[in-house]
mmCIF file of C-alpha atoms in Angstrom:
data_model
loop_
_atom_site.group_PDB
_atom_site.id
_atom_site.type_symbol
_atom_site.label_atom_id
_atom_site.label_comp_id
_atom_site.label_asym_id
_atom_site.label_seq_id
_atom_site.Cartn_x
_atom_site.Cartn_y
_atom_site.Cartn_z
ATOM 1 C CA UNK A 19 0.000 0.000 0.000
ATOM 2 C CA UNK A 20 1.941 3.305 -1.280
ATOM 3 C CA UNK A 21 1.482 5.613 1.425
ATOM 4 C CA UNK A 22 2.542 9.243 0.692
ATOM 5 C CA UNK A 23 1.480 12.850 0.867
ATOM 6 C CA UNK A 24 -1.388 13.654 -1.363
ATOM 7 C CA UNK A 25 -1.817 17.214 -0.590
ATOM 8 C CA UNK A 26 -1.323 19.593 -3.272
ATOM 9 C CA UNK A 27 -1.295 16.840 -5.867
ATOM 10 C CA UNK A 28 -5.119 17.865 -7.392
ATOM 11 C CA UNK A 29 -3.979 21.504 -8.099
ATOM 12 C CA UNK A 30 -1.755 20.360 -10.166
ATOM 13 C CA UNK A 31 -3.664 18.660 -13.174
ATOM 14 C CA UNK A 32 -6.962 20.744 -12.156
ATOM 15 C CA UNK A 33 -8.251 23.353 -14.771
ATOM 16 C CA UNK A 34 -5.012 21.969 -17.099
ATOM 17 C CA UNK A 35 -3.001 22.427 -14.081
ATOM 18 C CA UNK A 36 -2.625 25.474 -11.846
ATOM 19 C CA UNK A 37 0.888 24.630 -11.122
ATOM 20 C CA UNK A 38 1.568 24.891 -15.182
ATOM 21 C CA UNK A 39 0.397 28.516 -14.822
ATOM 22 C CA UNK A 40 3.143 31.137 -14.040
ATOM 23 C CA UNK A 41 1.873 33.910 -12.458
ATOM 24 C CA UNK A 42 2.464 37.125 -14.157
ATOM 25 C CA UNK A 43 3.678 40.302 -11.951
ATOM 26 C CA UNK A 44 2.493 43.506 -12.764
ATOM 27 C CA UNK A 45 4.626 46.439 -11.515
ATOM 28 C CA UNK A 46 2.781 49.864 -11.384
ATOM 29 C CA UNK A 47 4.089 53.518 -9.936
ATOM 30 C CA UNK A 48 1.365 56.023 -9.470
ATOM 31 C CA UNK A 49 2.651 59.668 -9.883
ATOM 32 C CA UNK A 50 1.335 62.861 -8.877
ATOM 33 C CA UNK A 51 -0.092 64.437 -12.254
ATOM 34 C CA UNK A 52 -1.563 67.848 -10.128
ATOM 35 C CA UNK A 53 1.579 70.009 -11.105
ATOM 36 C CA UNK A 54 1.509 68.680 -14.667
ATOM 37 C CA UNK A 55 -1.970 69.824 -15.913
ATOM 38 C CA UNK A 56 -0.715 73.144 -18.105
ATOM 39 C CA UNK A 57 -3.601 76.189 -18.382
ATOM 40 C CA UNK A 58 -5.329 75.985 -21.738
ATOM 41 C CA UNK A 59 -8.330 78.253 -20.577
ATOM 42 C CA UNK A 60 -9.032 81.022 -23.666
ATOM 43 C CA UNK A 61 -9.886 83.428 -21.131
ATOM 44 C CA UNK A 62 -6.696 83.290 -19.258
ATOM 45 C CA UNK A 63 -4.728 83.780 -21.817
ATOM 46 C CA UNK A 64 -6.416 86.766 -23.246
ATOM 47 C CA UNK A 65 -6.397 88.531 -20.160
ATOM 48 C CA UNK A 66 -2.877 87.875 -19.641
ATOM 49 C CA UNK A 67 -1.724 89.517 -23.045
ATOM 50 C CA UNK A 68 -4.894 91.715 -23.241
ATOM 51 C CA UNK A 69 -2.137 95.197 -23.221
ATOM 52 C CA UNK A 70 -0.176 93.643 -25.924
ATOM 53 C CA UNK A 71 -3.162 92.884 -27.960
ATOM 54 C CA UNK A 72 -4.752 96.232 -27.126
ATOM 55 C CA UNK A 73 -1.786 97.967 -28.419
ATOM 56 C CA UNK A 74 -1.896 95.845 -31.717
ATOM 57 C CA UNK A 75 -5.637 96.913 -32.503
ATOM 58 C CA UNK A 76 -4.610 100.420 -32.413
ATOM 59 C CA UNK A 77 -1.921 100.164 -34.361
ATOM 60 C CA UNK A 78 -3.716 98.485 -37.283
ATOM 61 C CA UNK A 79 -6.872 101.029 -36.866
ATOM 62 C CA UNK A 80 -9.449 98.596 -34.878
ATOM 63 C CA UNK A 81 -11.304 99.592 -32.490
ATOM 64 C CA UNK A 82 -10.955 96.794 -30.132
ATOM 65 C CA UNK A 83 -9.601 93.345 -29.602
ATOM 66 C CA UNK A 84 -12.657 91.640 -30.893
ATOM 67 C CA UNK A 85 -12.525 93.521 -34.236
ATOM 68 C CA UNK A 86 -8.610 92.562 -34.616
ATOM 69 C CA UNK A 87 -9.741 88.830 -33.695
ATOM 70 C CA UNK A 88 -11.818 88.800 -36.241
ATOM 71 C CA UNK A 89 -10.015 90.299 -39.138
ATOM 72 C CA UNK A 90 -7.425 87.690 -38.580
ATOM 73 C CA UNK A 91 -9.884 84.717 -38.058
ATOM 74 C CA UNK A 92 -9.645 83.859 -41.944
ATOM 75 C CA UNK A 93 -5.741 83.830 -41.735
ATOM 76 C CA UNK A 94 -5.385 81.840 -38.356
ATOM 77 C CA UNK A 95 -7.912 79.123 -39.724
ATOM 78 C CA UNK A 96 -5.325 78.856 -42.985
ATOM 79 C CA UNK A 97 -2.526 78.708 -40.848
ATOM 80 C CA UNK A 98 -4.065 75.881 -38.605
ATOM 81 C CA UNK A 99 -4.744 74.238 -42.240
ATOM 82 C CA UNK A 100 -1.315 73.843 -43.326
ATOM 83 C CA UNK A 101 0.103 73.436 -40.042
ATOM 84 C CA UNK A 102 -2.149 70.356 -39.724
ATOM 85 C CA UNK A 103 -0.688 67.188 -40.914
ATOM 86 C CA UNK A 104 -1.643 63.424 -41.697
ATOM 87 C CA UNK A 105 -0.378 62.293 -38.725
ATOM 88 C CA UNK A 106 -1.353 64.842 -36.329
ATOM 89 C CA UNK A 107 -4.560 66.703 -37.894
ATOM 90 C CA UNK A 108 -6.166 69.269 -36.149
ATOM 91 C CA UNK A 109 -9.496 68.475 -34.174
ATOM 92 C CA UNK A 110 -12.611 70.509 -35.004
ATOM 93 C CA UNK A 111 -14.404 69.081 -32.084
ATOM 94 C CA UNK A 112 -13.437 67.437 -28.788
ATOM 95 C CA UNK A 113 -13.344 63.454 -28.858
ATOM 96 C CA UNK A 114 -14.102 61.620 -25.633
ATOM 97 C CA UNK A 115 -10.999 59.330 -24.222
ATOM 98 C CA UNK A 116 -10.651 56.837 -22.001
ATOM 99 C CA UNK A 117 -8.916 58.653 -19.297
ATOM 100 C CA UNK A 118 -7.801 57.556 -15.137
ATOM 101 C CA UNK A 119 -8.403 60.438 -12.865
ATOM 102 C CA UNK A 120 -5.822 60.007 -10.137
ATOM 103 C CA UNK A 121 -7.731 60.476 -6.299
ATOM 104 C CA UNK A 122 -7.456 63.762 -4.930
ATOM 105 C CA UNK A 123 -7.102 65.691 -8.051
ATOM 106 C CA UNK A 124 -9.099 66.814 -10.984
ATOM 107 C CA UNK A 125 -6.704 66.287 -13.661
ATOM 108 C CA UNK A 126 -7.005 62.946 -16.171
ATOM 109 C CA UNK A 127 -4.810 61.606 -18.125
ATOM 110 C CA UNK A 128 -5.015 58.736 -20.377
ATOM 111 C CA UNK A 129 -1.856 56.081 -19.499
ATOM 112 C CA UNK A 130 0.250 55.042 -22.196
ATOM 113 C CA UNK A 131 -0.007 51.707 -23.256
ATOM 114 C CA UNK A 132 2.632 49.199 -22.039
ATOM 115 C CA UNK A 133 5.570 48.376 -23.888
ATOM 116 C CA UNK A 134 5.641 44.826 -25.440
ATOM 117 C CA UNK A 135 7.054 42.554 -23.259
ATOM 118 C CA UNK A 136 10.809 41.435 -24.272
ATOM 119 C CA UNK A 137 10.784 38.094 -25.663
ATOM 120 C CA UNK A 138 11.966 35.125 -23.421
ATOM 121 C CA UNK A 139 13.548 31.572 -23.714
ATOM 122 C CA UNK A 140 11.491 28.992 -22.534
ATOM 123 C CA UNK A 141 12.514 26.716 -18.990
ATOM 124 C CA UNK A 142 13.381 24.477 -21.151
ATOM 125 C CA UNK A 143 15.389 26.034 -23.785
ATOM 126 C CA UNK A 144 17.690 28.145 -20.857
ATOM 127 C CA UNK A 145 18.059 24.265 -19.272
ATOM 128 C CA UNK A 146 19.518 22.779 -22.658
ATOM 129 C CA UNK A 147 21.339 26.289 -22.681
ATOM 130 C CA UNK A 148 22.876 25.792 -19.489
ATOM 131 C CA UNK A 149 24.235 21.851 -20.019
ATOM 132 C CA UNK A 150 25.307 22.772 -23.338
ATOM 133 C CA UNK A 151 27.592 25.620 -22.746
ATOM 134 C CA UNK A 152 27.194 27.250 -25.806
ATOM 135 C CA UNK A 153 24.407 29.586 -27.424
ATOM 136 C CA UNK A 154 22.661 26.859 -28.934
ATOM 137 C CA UNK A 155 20.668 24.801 -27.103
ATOM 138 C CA UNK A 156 21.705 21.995 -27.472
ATOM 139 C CA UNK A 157 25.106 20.451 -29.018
ATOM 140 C CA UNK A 158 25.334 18.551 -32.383
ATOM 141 C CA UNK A 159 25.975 15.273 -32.012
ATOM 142 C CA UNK A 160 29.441 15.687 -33.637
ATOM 143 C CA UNK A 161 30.538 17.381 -30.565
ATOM 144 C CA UNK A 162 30.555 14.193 -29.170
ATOM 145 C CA UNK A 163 31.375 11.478 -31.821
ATOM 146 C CA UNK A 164 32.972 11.333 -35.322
ATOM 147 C CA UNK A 165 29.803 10.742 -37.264
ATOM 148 C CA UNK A 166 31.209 10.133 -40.258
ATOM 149 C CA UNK A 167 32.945 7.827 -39.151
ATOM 150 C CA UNK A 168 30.751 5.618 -37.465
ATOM 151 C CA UNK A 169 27.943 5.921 -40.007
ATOM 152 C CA UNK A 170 29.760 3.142 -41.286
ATOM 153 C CA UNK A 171 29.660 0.784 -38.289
ATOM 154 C CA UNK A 172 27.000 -1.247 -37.672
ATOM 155 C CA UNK A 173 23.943 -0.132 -35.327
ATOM 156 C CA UNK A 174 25.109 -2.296 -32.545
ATOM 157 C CA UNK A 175 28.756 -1.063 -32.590
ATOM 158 C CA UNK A 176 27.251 2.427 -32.553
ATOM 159 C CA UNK A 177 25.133 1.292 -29.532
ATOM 160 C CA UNK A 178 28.071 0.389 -27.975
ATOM 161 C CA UNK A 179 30.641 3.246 -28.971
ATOM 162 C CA UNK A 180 28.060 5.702 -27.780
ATOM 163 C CA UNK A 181 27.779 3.839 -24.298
ATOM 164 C CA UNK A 182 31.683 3.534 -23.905
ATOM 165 C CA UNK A 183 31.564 7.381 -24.636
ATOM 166 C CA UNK A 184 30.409 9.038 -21.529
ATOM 167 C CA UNK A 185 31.434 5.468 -19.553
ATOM 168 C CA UNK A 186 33.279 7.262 -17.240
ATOM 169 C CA UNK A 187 31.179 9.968 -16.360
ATOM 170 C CA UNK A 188 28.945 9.493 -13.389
ATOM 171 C CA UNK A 189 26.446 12.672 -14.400
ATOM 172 C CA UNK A 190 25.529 11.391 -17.892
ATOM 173 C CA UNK A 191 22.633 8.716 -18.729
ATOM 174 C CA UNK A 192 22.935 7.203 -22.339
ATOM 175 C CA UNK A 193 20.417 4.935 -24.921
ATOM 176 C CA UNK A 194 20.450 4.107 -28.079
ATOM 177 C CA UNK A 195 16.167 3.920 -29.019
ATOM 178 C CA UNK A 196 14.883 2.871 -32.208
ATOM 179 C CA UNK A 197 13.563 5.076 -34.579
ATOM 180 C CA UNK A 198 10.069 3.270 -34.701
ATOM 181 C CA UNK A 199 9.936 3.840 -30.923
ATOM 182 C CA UNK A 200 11.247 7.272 -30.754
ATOM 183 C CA UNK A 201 8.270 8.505 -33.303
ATOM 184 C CA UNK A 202 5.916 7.182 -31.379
ATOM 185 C CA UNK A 203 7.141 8.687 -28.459
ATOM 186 C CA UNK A 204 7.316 12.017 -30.308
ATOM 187 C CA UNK A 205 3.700 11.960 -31.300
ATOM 188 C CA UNK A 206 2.676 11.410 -27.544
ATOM 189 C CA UNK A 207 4.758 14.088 -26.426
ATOM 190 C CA UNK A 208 3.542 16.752 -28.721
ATOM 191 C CA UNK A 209 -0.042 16.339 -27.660
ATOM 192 C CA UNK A 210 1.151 15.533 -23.691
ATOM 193 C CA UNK A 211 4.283 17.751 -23.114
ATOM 194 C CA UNK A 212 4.106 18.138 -19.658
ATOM 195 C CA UNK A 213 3.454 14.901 -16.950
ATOM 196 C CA UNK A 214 5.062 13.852 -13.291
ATOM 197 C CA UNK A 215 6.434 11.046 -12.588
ATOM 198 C CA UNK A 216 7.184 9.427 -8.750
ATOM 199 C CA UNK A 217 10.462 8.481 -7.700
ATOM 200 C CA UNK A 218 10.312 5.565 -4.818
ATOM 201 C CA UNK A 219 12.201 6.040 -1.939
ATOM 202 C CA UNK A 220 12.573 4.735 1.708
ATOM 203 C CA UNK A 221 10.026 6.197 4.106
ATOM 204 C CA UNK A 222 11.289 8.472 6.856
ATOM 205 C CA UNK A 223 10.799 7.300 10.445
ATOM 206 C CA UNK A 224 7.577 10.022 10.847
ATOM 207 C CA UNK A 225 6.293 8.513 7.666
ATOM 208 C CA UNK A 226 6.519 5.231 8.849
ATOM 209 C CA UNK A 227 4.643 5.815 12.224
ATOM 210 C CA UNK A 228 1.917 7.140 9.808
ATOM 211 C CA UNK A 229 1.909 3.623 7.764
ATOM 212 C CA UNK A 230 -1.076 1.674 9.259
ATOM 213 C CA UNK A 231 0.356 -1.504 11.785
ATOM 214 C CA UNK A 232 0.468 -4.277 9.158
ATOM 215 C CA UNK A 233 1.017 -2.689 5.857
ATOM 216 C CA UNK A 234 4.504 -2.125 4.255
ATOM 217 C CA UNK A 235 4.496 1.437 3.290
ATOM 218 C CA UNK A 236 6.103 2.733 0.280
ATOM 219 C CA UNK A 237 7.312 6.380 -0.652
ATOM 220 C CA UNK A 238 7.934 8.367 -2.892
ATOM 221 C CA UNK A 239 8.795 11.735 -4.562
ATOM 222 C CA UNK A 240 7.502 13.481 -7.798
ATOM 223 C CA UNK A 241 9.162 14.982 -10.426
ATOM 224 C CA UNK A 242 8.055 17.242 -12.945
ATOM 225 C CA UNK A 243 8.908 16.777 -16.688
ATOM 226 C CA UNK A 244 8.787 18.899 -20.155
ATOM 227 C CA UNK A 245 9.109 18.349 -23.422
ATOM 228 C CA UNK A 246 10.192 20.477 -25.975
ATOM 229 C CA UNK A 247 11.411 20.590 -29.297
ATOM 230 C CA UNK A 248 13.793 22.743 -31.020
ATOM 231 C CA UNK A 249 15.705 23.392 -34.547
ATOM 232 C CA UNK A 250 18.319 20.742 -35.686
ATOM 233 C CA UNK A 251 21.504 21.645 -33.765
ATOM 234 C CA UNK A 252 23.723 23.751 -35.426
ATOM 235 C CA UNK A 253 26.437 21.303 -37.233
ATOM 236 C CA UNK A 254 23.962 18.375 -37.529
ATOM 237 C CA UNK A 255 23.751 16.244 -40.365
ATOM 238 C CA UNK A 256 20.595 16.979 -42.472
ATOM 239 C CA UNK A 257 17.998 14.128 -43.269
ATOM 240 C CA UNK A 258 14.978 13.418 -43.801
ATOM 241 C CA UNK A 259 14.228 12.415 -40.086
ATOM 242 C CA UNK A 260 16.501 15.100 -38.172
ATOM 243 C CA UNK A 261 14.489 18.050 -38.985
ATOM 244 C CA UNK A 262 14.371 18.865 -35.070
ATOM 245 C CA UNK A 263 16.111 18.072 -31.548
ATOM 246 C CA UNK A 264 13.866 17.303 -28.738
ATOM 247 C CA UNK A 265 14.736 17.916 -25.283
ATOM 248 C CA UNK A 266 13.532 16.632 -21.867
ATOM 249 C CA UNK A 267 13.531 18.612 -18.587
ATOM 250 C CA UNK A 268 12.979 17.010 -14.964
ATOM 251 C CA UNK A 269 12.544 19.044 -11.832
ATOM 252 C CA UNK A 270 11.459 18.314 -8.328
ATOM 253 C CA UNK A 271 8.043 18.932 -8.140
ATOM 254 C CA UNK A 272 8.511 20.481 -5.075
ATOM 255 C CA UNK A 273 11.055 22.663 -6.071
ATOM 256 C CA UNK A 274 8.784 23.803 -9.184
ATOM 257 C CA UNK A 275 5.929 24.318 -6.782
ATOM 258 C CA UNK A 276 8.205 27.151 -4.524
ATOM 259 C CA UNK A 277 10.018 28.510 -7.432
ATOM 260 C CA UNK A 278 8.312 27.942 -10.661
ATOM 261 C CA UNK A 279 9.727 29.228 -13.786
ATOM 262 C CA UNK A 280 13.078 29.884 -11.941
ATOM 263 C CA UNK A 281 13.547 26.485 -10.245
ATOM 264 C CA UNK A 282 16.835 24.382 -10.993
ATOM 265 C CA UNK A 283 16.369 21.604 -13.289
ATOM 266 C CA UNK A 284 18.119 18.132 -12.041
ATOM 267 C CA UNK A 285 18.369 16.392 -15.376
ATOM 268 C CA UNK A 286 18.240 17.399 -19.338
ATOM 269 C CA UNK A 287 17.793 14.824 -21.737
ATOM 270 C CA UNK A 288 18.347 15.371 -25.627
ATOM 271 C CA UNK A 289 17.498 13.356 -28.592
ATOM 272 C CA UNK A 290 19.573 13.275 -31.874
ATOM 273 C CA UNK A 291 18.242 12.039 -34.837
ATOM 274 C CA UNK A 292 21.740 12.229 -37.251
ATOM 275 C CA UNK A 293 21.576 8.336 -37.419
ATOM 276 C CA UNK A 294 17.908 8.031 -37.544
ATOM 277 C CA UNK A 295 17.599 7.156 -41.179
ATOM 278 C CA UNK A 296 20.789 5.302 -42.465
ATOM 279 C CA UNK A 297 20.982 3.212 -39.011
ATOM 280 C CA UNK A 298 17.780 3.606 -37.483
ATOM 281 C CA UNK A 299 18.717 4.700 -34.227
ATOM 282 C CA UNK A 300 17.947 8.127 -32.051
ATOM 283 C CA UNK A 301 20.950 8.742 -29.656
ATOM 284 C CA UNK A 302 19.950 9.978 -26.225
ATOM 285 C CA UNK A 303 22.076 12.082 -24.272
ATOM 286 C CA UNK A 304 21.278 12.797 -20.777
ATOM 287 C CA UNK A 305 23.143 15.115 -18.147
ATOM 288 C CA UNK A 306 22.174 15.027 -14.808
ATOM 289 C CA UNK A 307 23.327 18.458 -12.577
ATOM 290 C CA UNK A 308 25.790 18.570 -10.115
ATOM 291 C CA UNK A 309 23.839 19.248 -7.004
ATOM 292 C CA UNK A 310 20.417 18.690 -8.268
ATOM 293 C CA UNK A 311 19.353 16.630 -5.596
ATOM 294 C CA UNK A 312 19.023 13.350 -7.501
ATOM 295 C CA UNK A 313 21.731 10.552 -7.934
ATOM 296 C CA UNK A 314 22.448 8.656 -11.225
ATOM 297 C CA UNK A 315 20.277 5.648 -10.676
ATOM 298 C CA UNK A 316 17.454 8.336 -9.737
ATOM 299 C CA UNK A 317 17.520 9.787 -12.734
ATOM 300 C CA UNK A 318 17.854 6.622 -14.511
ATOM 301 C CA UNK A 319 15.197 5.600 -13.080
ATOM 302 C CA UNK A 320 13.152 8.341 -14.361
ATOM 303 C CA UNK A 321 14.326 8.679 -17.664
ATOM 304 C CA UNK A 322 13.172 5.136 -17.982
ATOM 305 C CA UNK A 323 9.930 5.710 -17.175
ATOM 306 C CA UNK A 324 9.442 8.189 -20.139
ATOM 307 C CA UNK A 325 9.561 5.635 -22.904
ATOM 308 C CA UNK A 326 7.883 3.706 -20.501
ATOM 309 C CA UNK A 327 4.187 6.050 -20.214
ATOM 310 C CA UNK A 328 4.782 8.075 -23.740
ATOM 311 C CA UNK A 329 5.236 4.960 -26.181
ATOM 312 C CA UNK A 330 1.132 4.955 -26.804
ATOM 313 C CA UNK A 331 1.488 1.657 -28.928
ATOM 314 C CA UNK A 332 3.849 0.015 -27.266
ATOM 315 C CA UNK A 333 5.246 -0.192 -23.400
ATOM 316 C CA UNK A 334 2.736 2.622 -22.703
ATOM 317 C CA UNK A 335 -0.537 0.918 -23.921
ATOM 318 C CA UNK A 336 -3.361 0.587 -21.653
ATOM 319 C CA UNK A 337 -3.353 2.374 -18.174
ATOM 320 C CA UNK A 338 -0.260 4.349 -18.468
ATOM 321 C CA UNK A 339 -1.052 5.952 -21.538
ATOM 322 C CA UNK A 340 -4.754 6.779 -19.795
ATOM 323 C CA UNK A 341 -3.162 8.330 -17.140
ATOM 324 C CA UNK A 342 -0.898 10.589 -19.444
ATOM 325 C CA UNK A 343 -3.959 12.016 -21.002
ATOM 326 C CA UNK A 344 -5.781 12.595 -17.614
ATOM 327 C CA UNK A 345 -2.880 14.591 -16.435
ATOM 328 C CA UNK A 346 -3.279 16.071 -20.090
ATOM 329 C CA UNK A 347 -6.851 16.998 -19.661
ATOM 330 C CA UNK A 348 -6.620 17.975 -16.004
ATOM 331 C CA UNK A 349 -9.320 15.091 -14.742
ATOM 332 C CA UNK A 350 -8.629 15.687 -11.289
ATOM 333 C CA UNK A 351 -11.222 13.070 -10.505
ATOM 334 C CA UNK A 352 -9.846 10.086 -12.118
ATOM 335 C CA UNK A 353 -6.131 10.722 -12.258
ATOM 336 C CA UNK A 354 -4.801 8.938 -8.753
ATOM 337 C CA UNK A 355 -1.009 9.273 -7.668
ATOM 338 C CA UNK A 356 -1.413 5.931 -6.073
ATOM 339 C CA UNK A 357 -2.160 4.303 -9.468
ATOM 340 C CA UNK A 358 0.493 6.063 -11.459
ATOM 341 C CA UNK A 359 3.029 4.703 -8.425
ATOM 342 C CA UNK A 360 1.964 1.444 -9.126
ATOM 343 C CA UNK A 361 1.913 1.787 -12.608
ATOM 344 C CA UNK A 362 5.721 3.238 -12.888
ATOM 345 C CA UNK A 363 7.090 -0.160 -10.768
ATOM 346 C CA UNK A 364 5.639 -2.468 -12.909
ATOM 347 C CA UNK A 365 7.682 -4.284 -15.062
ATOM 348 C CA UNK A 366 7.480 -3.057 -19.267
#
């Protein structure tokens, strides 16, 4: 009987999951627009040149300001006329605007609108970023093997070179998958590119006083994943089948849940597809993160499990596909942790 906390676990997948949602921050400064409101009342202004204009009527033989006004009325409305432009034409009449009046004050102003917001990598994009060390983001397979060269080999020699590659480096996680698989896979990810998996681990001593007498408890944590899918890496070999590069994040759920778009990724996975065609094989690269909370068979573990719920017609038929979609489709009433614990230990 798996026996772990459920709490938190239905906001997740509910409403296509409120935990997929990042919130968006507004930041807003009110200013004080009362000593910015300039005096454009007609009468003001004539009484505050009234001499100057009294002195021009005489000059020019009128006997008043009004009289001046309107010998010049014919000119000024000419001058407005060519001064008036396309792009700034001169109103005849007021318009009404949507204006804020600020409290305390009886100007308005109408707020500019807000500049477009600058345009940002995805999570997973800065994560493939990050293990890459480049600006693409992700590296060519080339960086890693002659391909040239062993296009000529056989598929299982490839299997194996590409194993004894990274042999002695505890952080990666290698594969070799066949291309029949890997396009299934693909096809399930596109329409389900976001799921959690559990991780099973050894209950804590408070957990275990929880665990009803009798009943062997088991724990476990949950990890977040992502797809996503980007251009061929730069340096690739083109083909028919490597017209992209997939990548796979996992995070702690629980570190997503405190930090969301800025928590730490603990492994990147990425999928090359150079070989795809000739040899039939998609070369998996995975890079676990120093300090990511998660050892090498942890991860292993959970990369597993990917091909493992996403292959629709294959490892993933039945159940584990079902649950997929429910996560999908945010069905909060059907999808159980407990069942997709059970269904990650059994066997493919």
């Amino acid at each position: 009987m798996p026996s772990f906390r459920l709490q938190g676990f239905q906001s997740v997948i509910r409403g296509n999951s409120h935990l997929l949602r990042y919130q968006q921050r507004r930041w807003a400064q009110v200013h004080d627009v009362r000593f910015l409101a300039s005096h454009h009342d007609p009468k003001y202004v004539l009484e505050r040149y009234r001499s100057k204009l009294d002195q021009k009527a005489k000059e020019e033989g009128h006997e008043s300001v009004e009289s001046l006004k309107e010998a010049y009325d014919e000119k000024i409305k000419e001058l407005r006329r060519k001064a008036s432009t396309v792009a700034t034409p001169e109103p005849e009449t007021p318009t009404p605007t949507s204006t804020t009046a600020i409290p305390g004050t009886s100007a308005a102003f109408q707020p500019p609108p807000p500049p477009p917001p600058p345009p940002q990598e995805s999570r997973t994009t800065k994560a493939a970023r990050s293990v890459s060390g480049d600006s693409s983001p992700v590296k060519p397979l080339s960086s890693y093997l002659d391909v040239e060269k062993i296009r000529e080999l056989p598929a299982k020699e490839i299997e194996a070179l590409w194993r004894l590659r990274f042999a002695e480096n505890p952080n990666v996680i290698t594969a070799a998958i066949p291309i029949n698989t890997y396009n299934r896979m693909i096809q399930s990810a596109r329409e389900n590119p976001q799921f959690i998996l559990p991780l099973p681990r050894p209950q804590t001593p408070e957990e275990a006083e929880q665990t009803p007498e009798g009943v062997t408890g088991t724990a476990a944590d949950i990890h977040f994943l992502q797809w996503a899918f980007h251009p061929p890496a730069e340096g690739s070999t083109p083909s028919p089948s490597n017209t992209h590069t997939s990548t796979v994040i996992f995070t702690n759920l629980g570190v997503y849940k405190m930090h969301g778009a800025f928590a730490q990724p603990h492994t990147t996975v990425t999928h090359h597809l150079d070989l795809a065609d000739d040899k039939g094989l998609v070369l998996m690269h995975g890079q676990i993160i120093p300090e990511g909370g998660v050892s090498a068979p942890e991860a292993t573990w959970l990369v597993s499990c990917v091909q493992r719920f996403y292959d629709f017609e294959g490892l993933a038929s039945g159940r584990k596909s079902e649950l997929v979609r429910m996560f999908t489709r945010g069905d909060v009433e059907n999808f159980k942790v407990e069942e997709l614990l059970i269904e990650a230990e059994k066997l493919p």
